[in-house]
mmCIF file of C-alpha atoms in Angstrom:
data_model
loop_
_atom_site.group_PDB
_atom_site.id
_atom_site.type_symbol
_atom_site.label_atom_id
_atom_site.label_comp_id
_atom_site.label_asym_id
_atom_site.label_seq_id
_atom_site.Cartn_x
_atom_site.Cartn_y
_atom_site.Cartn_z
ATOM 1 C CA UNK A 4 0.000 0.000 0.000
ATOM 2 C CA UNK A 5 1.267 3.472 -0.912
ATOM 3 C CA UNK A 6 0.533 6.671 1.008
ATOM 4 C CA UNK A 7 1.756 10.239 1.166
ATOM 5 C CA UNK A 8 2.915 11.769 4.452
ATOM 6 C CA UNK A 9 3.548 15.463 5.089
ATOM 7 C CA UNK A 10 4.857 17.419 8.058
ATOM 8 C CA UNK A 11 4.679 21.179 8.664
ATOM 9 C CA UNK A 12 5.172 23.543 11.580
ATOM 10 C CA UNK A 13 2.239 25.953 11.089
ATOM 11 C CA UNK A 14 4.081 28.876 12.787
ATOM 12 C CA UNK A 15 2.068 30.169 15.742
ATOM 13 C CA UNK A 16 -1.097 28.469 14.564
ATOM 14 C CA UNK A 17 -0.793 29.674 10.980
ATOM 15 C CA UNK A 18 0.574 33.169 10.458
ATOM 16 C CA UNK A 19 0.362 32.400 6.729
ATOM 17 C CA UNK A 20 -2.864 30.453 7.108
ATOM 18 C CA UNK A 21 -4.370 30.979 3.647
ATOM 19 C CA UNK A 22 -1.194 29.915 1.884
ATOM 20 C CA UNK A 23 -0.733 26.936 4.204
ATOM 21 C CA UNK A 24 -4.299 25.758 3.616
ATOM 22 C CA UNK A 25 -3.952 26.076 -0.161
ATOM 23 C CA UNK A 26 -0.684 24.154 -0.060
ATOM 24 C CA UNK A 27 -2.080 21.370 2.135
ATOM 25 C CA UNK A 28 -5.134 21.027 -0.104
ATOM 26 C CA UNK A 29 -2.921 20.852 -3.202
ATOM 27 C CA UNK A 30 -0.648 18.215 -1.654
ATOM 28 C CA UNK A 31 -3.634 16.083 -0.618
ATOM 29 C CA UNK A 32 -1.465 13.940 1.663
ATOM 30 C CA UNK A 33 -2.963 10.868 3.318
ATOM 31 C CA UNK A 34 -1.402 11.729 6.685
ATOM 32 C CA UNK A 35 -0.446 15.230 7.832
ATOM 33 C CA UNK A 36 1.703 15.941 10.902
ATOM 34 C CA UNK A 37 1.306 19.520 12.183
ATOM 35 C CA UNK A 38 3.033 21.433 14.988
ATOM 36 C CA UNK A 39 2.233 24.799 16.635
ATOM 37 C CA UNK A 40 -1.495 24.220 16.231
ATOM 38 C CA UNK A 41 -3.972 26.330 18.238
ATOM 39 C CA UNK A 42 -7.301 24.993 19.439
ATOM 40 C CA UNK A 43 -9.207 28.206 20.109
ATOM 41 C CA UNK A 44 -12.774 29.034 19.115
ATOM 42 C CA UNK A 45 -15.222 31.909 18.815
ATOM 43 C CA UNK A 46 -14.237 35.244 17.294
ATOM 44 C CA UNK A 47 -10.462 34.726 17.427
ATOM 45 C CA UNK A 48 -8.488 35.317 14.247
ATOM 46 C CA UNK A 49 -8.048 32.137 12.140
ATOM 47 C CA UNK A 50 -4.534 31.251 13.313
ATOM 48 C CA UNK A 51 -5.773 30.877 16.889
ATOM 49 C CA UNK A 52 -8.499 28.524 15.636
ATOM 50 C CA UNK A 53 -6.197 26.171 13.711
ATOM 51 C CA UNK A 54 -8.091 22.969 14.424
ATOM 52 C CA UNK A 55 -11.430 24.509 13.473
ATOM 53 C CA UNK A 56 -10.130 26.138 10.283
ATOM 54 C CA UNK A 57 -8.241 23.015 9.191
ATOM 55 C CA UNK A 58 -11.371 20.906 9.620
ATOM 56 C CA UNK A 59 -13.533 23.368 7.682
ATOM 57 C CA UNK A 60 -11.180 23.955 4.761
ATOM 58 C CA UNK A 61 -9.424 20.604 4.314
ATOM 59 C CA UNK A 62 -12.239 18.243 5.344
ATOM 60 C CA UNK A 63 -10.061 15.353 6.425
ATOM 61 C CA UNK A 64 -12.346 12.622 7.786
ATOM 62 C CA UNK A 65 -10.137 12.073 10.832
ATOM 63 C CA UNK A 66 -8.151 14.492 13.006
ATOM 64 C CA UNK A 67 -6.593 14.375 16.466
ATOM 65 C CA UNK A 68 -5.254 17.329 18.476
ATOM 66 C CA UNK A 69 -2.761 16.852 21.328
ATOM 67 C CA UNK A 70 -2.466 19.874 23.670
ATOM 68 C CA UNK A 71 0.986 20.677 25.015
ATOM 69 C CA UNK A 72 0.287 23.914 26.935
ATOM 70 C CA UNK A 73 -2.174 26.697 27.655
ATOM 71 C CA UNK A 74 -0.825 29.784 25.917
ATOM 72 C CA UNK A 75 -1.734 32.989 27.783
ATOM 73 C CA UNK A 76 -1.921 35.596 25.046
ATOM 74 C CA UNK A 77 -3.514 39.046 24.761
ATOM 75 C CA UNK A 78 -6.177 37.370 22.592
ATOM 76 C CA UNK A 79 -7.013 34.914 25.388
ATOM 77 C CA UNK A 80 -5.924 31.637 26.955
ATOM 78 C CA UNK A 81 -5.607 29.175 24.077
ATOM 79 C CA UNK A 82 -4.454 25.556 23.978
ATOM 80 C CA UNK A 83 -1.459 24.895 21.725
ATOM 81 C CA UNK A 84 0.008 21.601 20.581
ATOM 82 C CA UNK A 85 0.310 19.070 17.769
ATOM 83 C CA UNK A 86 -2.302 17.676 15.390
ATOM 84 C CA UNK A 87 -2.563 14.819 12.914
ATOM 85 C CA UNK A 88 -4.960 14.804 9.955
ATOM 86 C CA UNK A 89 -5.685 11.531 8.197
ATOM 87 C CA UNK A 90 -7.626 9.739 5.476
ATOM 88 C CA UNK A 91 -7.616 6.701 7.764
ATOM 89 C CA UNK A 92 -9.398 6.145 11.064
ATOM 90 C CA UNK A 93 -7.317 7.344 14.009
ATOM 91 C CA UNK A 94 -7.094 6.405 17.650
ATOM 92 C CA UNK A 95 -5.089 8.261 20.285
ATOM 93 C CA UNK A 96 -2.411 6.042 21.810
ATOM 94 C CA UNK A 97 -0.813 8.612 24.119
ATOM 95 C CA UNK A 98 0.950 11.942 24.598
ATOM 96 C CA UNK A 99 4.463 11.936 26.036
ATOM 97 C CA UNK A 100 6.174 15.104 27.233
ATOM 98 C CA UNK A 101 9.854 15.552 26.417
ATOM 99 C CA UNK A 102 10.540 18.082 29.178
ATOM 100 C CA UNK A 103 8.027 20.068 31.214
ATOM 101 C CA UNK A 104 4.448 18.825 31.779
ATOM 102 C CA UNK A 105 1.394 20.661 30.463
ATOM 103 C CA UNK A 106 1.112 24.081 32.063
ATOM 104 C CA UNK A 107 0.232 27.722 31.448
ATOM 105 C CA UNK A 108 2.783 30.085 29.898
ATOM 106 C CA UNK A 109 3.183 32.936 27.429
ATOM 107 C CA UNK A 110 4.834 31.681 24.237
ATOM 108 C CA UNK A 111 5.899 35.170 23.151
ATOM 109 C CA UNK A 112 8.127 35.486 26.244
ATOM 110 C CA UNK A 113 11.627 34.349 25.167
ATOM 111 C CA UNK A 114 12.399 33.287 28.763
ATOM 112 C CA UNK A 115 9.961 30.382 28.324
ATOM 113 C CA UNK A 116 11.496 28.948 25.136
ATOM 114 C CA UNK A 117 13.819 26.349 26.708
ATOM 115 C CA UNK A 118 11.252 25.082 29.199
ATOM 116 C CA UNK A 119 8.184 25.267 26.947
ATOM 117 C CA UNK A 120 6.353 21.898 27.042
ATOM 118 C CA UNK A 121 7.126 19.823 23.958
ATOM 119 C CA UNK A 122 5.475 16.537 23.129
ATOM 120 C CA UNK A 123 5.458 13.296 21.192
ATOM 121 C CA UNK A 124 1.906 12.629 20.014
ATOM 122 C CA UNK A 125 1.251 8.929 19.350
ATOM 123 C CA UNK A 126 -1.708 7.999 17.142
ATOM 124 C CA UNK A 127 -2.588 4.680 15.505
ATOM 125 C CA UNK A 128 -4.174 4.618 12.058
ATOM 126 C CA UNK A 129 -6.250 1.778 10.625
ATOM 127 C CA UNK A 130 -5.224 1.239 6.992
ATOM 128 C CA UNK A 131 -5.777 -1.515 4.398
ATOM 129 C CA UNK A 132 -2.189 -2.616 5.076
ATOM 130 C CA UNK A 133 -2.720 -2.806 8.836
ATOM 131 C CA UNK A 134 -2.168 -0.513 11.787
ATOM 132 C CA UNK A 135 0.295 2.358 11.449
ATOM 133 C CA UNK A 136 2.018 3.915 14.458
ATOM 134 C CA UNK A 137 2.182 7.659 13.883
ATOM 135 C CA UNK A 138 4.423 9.840 16.062
ATOM 136 C CA UNK A 139 4.133 13.617 15.759
ATOM 137 C CA UNK A 140 7.020 15.348 17.521
ATOM 138 C CA UNK A 141 7.823 18.896 18.527
ATOM 139 C CA UNK A 142 11.239 18.812 20.145
ATOM 140 C CA UNK A 143 12.664 20.801 23.031
ATOM 141 C CA UNK A 144 14.071 24.178 22.003
ATOM 142 C CA UNK A 145 17.761 25.082 22.011
ATOM 143 C CA UNK A 146 19.396 27.631 19.717
ATOM 144 C CA UNK A 147 22.346 25.214 19.373
ATOM 145 C CA UNK A 148 20.944 22.393 17.256
ATOM 146 C CA UNK A 149 23.843 20.050 18.075
ATOM 147 C CA UNK A 150 23.809 20.546 21.838
ATOM 148 C CA UNK A 151 23.139 17.127 23.388
ATOM 149 C CA UNK A 152 21.694 18.701 26.515
ATOM 150 C CA UNK A 153 20.070 16.963 29.465
ATOM 151 C CA UNK A 154 16.671 17.890 28.047
ATOM 152 C CA UNK A 155 17.571 16.377 24.697
ATOM 153 C CA UNK A 156 18.828 13.241 26.402
ATOM 154 C CA UNK A 157 15.395 12.890 27.948
ATOM 155 C CA UNK A 158 13.841 13.522 24.539
ATOM 156 C CA UNK A 159 15.907 10.645 23.147
ATOM 157 C CA UNK A 160 14.796 8.354 25.971
ATOM 158 C CA UNK A 161 11.124 9.269 25.508
ATOM 159 C CA UNK A 162 11.294 8.477 21.791
ATOM 160 C CA UNK A 163 13.166 5.225 22.326
ATOM 161 C CA UNK A 164 10.642 4.027 24.891
ATOM 162 C CA UNK A 165 7.731 5.006 22.652
ATOM 163 C CA UNK A 166 8.906 3.221 19.480
ATOM 164 C CA UNK A 167 10.278 0.084 21.155
ATOM 165 C CA UNK A 168 8.788 -3.019 19.550
ATOM 166 C CA UNK A 169 6.545 -1.039 17.193
ATOM 167 C CA UNK A 170 6.011 -1.884 13.521
ATOM 168 C CA UNK A 171 4.853 0.351 10.681
ATOM 169 C CA UNK A 172 6.199 3.533 12.286
ATOM 170 C CA UNK A 173 6.107 6.997 10.740
ATOM 171 C CA UNK A 174 7.594 9.697 12.973
ATOM 172 C CA UNK A 175 7.785 13.303 11.821
ATOM 173 C CA UNK A 176 7.819 16.877 13.016
ATOM 174 C CA UNK A 177 9.833 19.891 14.101
ATOM 175 C CA UNK A 178 12.551 18.390 16.284
ATOM 176 C CA UNK A 179 14.387 21.646 17.094
ATOM 177 C CA UNK A 180 17.588 19.587 16.716
ATOM 178 C CA UNK A 181 20.040 19.057 13.881
ATOM 179 C CA UNK A 182 20.212 15.595 12.245
ATOM 180 C CA UNK A 183 23.845 15.486 13.429
ATOM 181 C CA UNK A 184 22.785 15.720 17.089
ATOM 182 C CA UNK A 185 23.870 12.736 19.174
ATOM 183 C CA UNK A 186 20.288 12.123 20.303
ATOM 184 C CA UNK A 187 19.438 10.520 16.927
ATOM 185 C CA UNK A 188 22.165 7.862 16.934
ATOM 186 C CA UNK A 189 20.262 5.135 18.870
ATOM 187 C CA UNK A 190 16.993 6.103 17.194
ATOM 188 C CA UNK A 191 18.521 5.655 13.749
ATOM 189 C CA UNK A 192 19.414 2.084 14.667
ATOM 190 C CA UNK A 193 15.667 1.400 14.720
ATOM 191 C CA UNK A 194 14.240 3.938 12.254
ATOM 192 C CA UNK A 195 15.422 5.255 8.888
ATOM 193 C CA UNK A 196 15.825 9.018 8.535
ATOM 194 C CA UNK A 197 14.037 9.895 5.284
ATOM 195 C CA UNK A 198 16.137 12.995 4.526
ATOM 196 C CA UNK A 199 19.253 12.320 6.610
ATOM 197 C CA UNK A 200 21.657 15.261 6.437
ATOM 198 C CA UNK A 201 21.024 16.120 2.776
ATOM 199 C CA UNK A 202 18.872 19.240 3.227
ATOM 200 C CA UNK A 203 20.536 22.647 3.473
ATOM 201 C CA UNK A 204 17.857 23.993 5.847
ATOM 202 C CA UNK A 205 14.225 23.373 6.748
ATOM 203 C CA UNK A 206 13.542 27.032 7.521
ATOM 204 C CA UNK A 207 11.911 29.568 5.232
ATOM 205 C CA UNK A 208 14.553 32.295 5.298
ATOM 206 C CA UNK A 209 12.043 34.890 4.082
ATOM 207 C CA UNK A 210 10.923 35.061 7.710
ATOM 208 C CA UNK A 211 14.253 34.618 9.528
ATOM 209 C CA UNK A 212 16.815 37.313 10.372
ATOM 210 C CA UNK A 213 19.396 35.098 12.089
ATOM 211 C CA UNK A 214 21.656 33.682 9.328
ATOM 212 C CA UNK A 215 22.199 30.541 11.407
ATOM 213 C CA UNK A 216 18.777 29.295 10.393
ATOM 214 C CA UNK A 217 20.037 28.922 6.803
ATOM 215 C CA UNK A 218 21.901 25.768 7.872
ATOM 216 C CA UNK A 219 19.381 24.493 10.447
ATOM 217 C CA UNK A 220 17.706 21.223 9.443
ATOM 218 C CA UNK A 221 15.319 20.652 12.319
ATOM 219 C CA UNK A 222 12.231 19.282 10.565
ATOM 220 C CA UNK A 223 12.627 15.550 10.095
ATOM 221 C CA UNK A 224 10.830 12.341 9.126
ATOM 222 C CA UNK A 225 11.624 8.752 10.093
ATOM 223 C CA UNK A 226 10.156 5.395 9.077
ATOM 224 C CA UNK A 227 10.603 1.844 10.322
ATOM 225 C CA UNK A 228 12.331 -0.807 8.138
ATOM 226 C CA UNK A 229 8.971 -2.226 7.012
ATOM 227 C CA UNK A 230 8.173 1.040 5.183
ATOM 228 C CA UNK A 231 9.879 1.907 1.891
ATOM 229 C CA UNK A 232 10.518 5.498 0.802
ATOM 230 C CA UNK A 233 9.542 5.947 -2.859
ATOM 231 C CA UNK A 234 9.743 9.739 -3.169
ATOM 232 C CA UNK A 235 10.680 12.632 -0.888
ATOM 233 C CA UNK A 236 10.660 16.393 -1.179
ATOM 234 C CA UNK A 237 11.149 19.618 0.743
ATOM 235 C CA UNK A 238 8.954 22.080 -1.208
ATOM 236 C CA UNK A 239 10.341 25.624 -1.249
ATOM 237 C CA UNK A 240 7.025 27.313 -0.480
ATOM 238 C CA UNK A 241 6.149 30.396 1.559
ATOM 239 C CA UNK A 242 3.517 28.910 3.890
ATOM 240 C CA UNK A 243 5.291 29.163 7.284
ATOM 241 C CA UNK A 244 8.630 30.124 8.797
ATOM 242 C CA UNK A 245 9.454 26.415 8.334
ATOM 243 C CA UNK A 246 9.502 24.412 5.108
ATOM 244 C CA UNK A 247 7.295 21.338 4.757
ATOM 245 C CA UNK A 248 8.558 17.813 4.153
ATOM 246 C CA UNK A 249 6.675 15.270 2.047
ATOM 247 C CA UNK A 250 7.293 11.585 1.331
ATOM 248 C CA UNK A 251 5.545 8.911 -0.702
ATOM 249 C CA UNK A 252 5.801 5.687 1.279
ATOM 250 C CA UNK A 253 4.983 2.047 0.692
ATOM 251 C CA UNK A 254 4.032 -0.331 3.484
ATOM 252 C CA UNK A 255 5.981 -3.499 2.695
#
């Protein structure tokens, strides 16, 4: 069975929401991994109502949101986290926190960046080829993408414990770490990195002032050995401050 997977950090719920929605609709992926998703409602601007807007515009039959924190913003207190959209029936299997537990904070305050709750969302999908284990990750923040910090060591341990013994694994997201970071070494003994170190950057430099982002490859995708990678791409589109990753996969 073939399927298309896509991952994208929406950028604060979707600062470029219209473009992101058009791109996602055009790609028509079977499984979409999203980070920095907001779950607000009411009269808030669209980016703070990510889950609602995504459901209305893209009409995926299945979607699961995993809250990581309550963001205290001038617009209100809004849950923020990860989301998976799917053509296949989904079931939540768990949310694991890499560092801090769910709590209230203000995401615009730079003092919260290193301790901001980051999660590994685990969802199972029922497909004609069997059950897929989907892991949507948003890694702990550190401006040094190669720093194998204590927090990143815990991130490694959380991932290793989550994927142990699992088949048909697709793991994707904004890791906030370089592919050369030591945390990936044991993980890559169990999962294949779809892009490895080949990408120059996974940031959209139209929205970045720090030149260091031009060599930061933090968005990643992994698959287990029972999944073959047929095609892969990092579209150079202006839909977020990150670039999306796509892959056509075959369950073998």
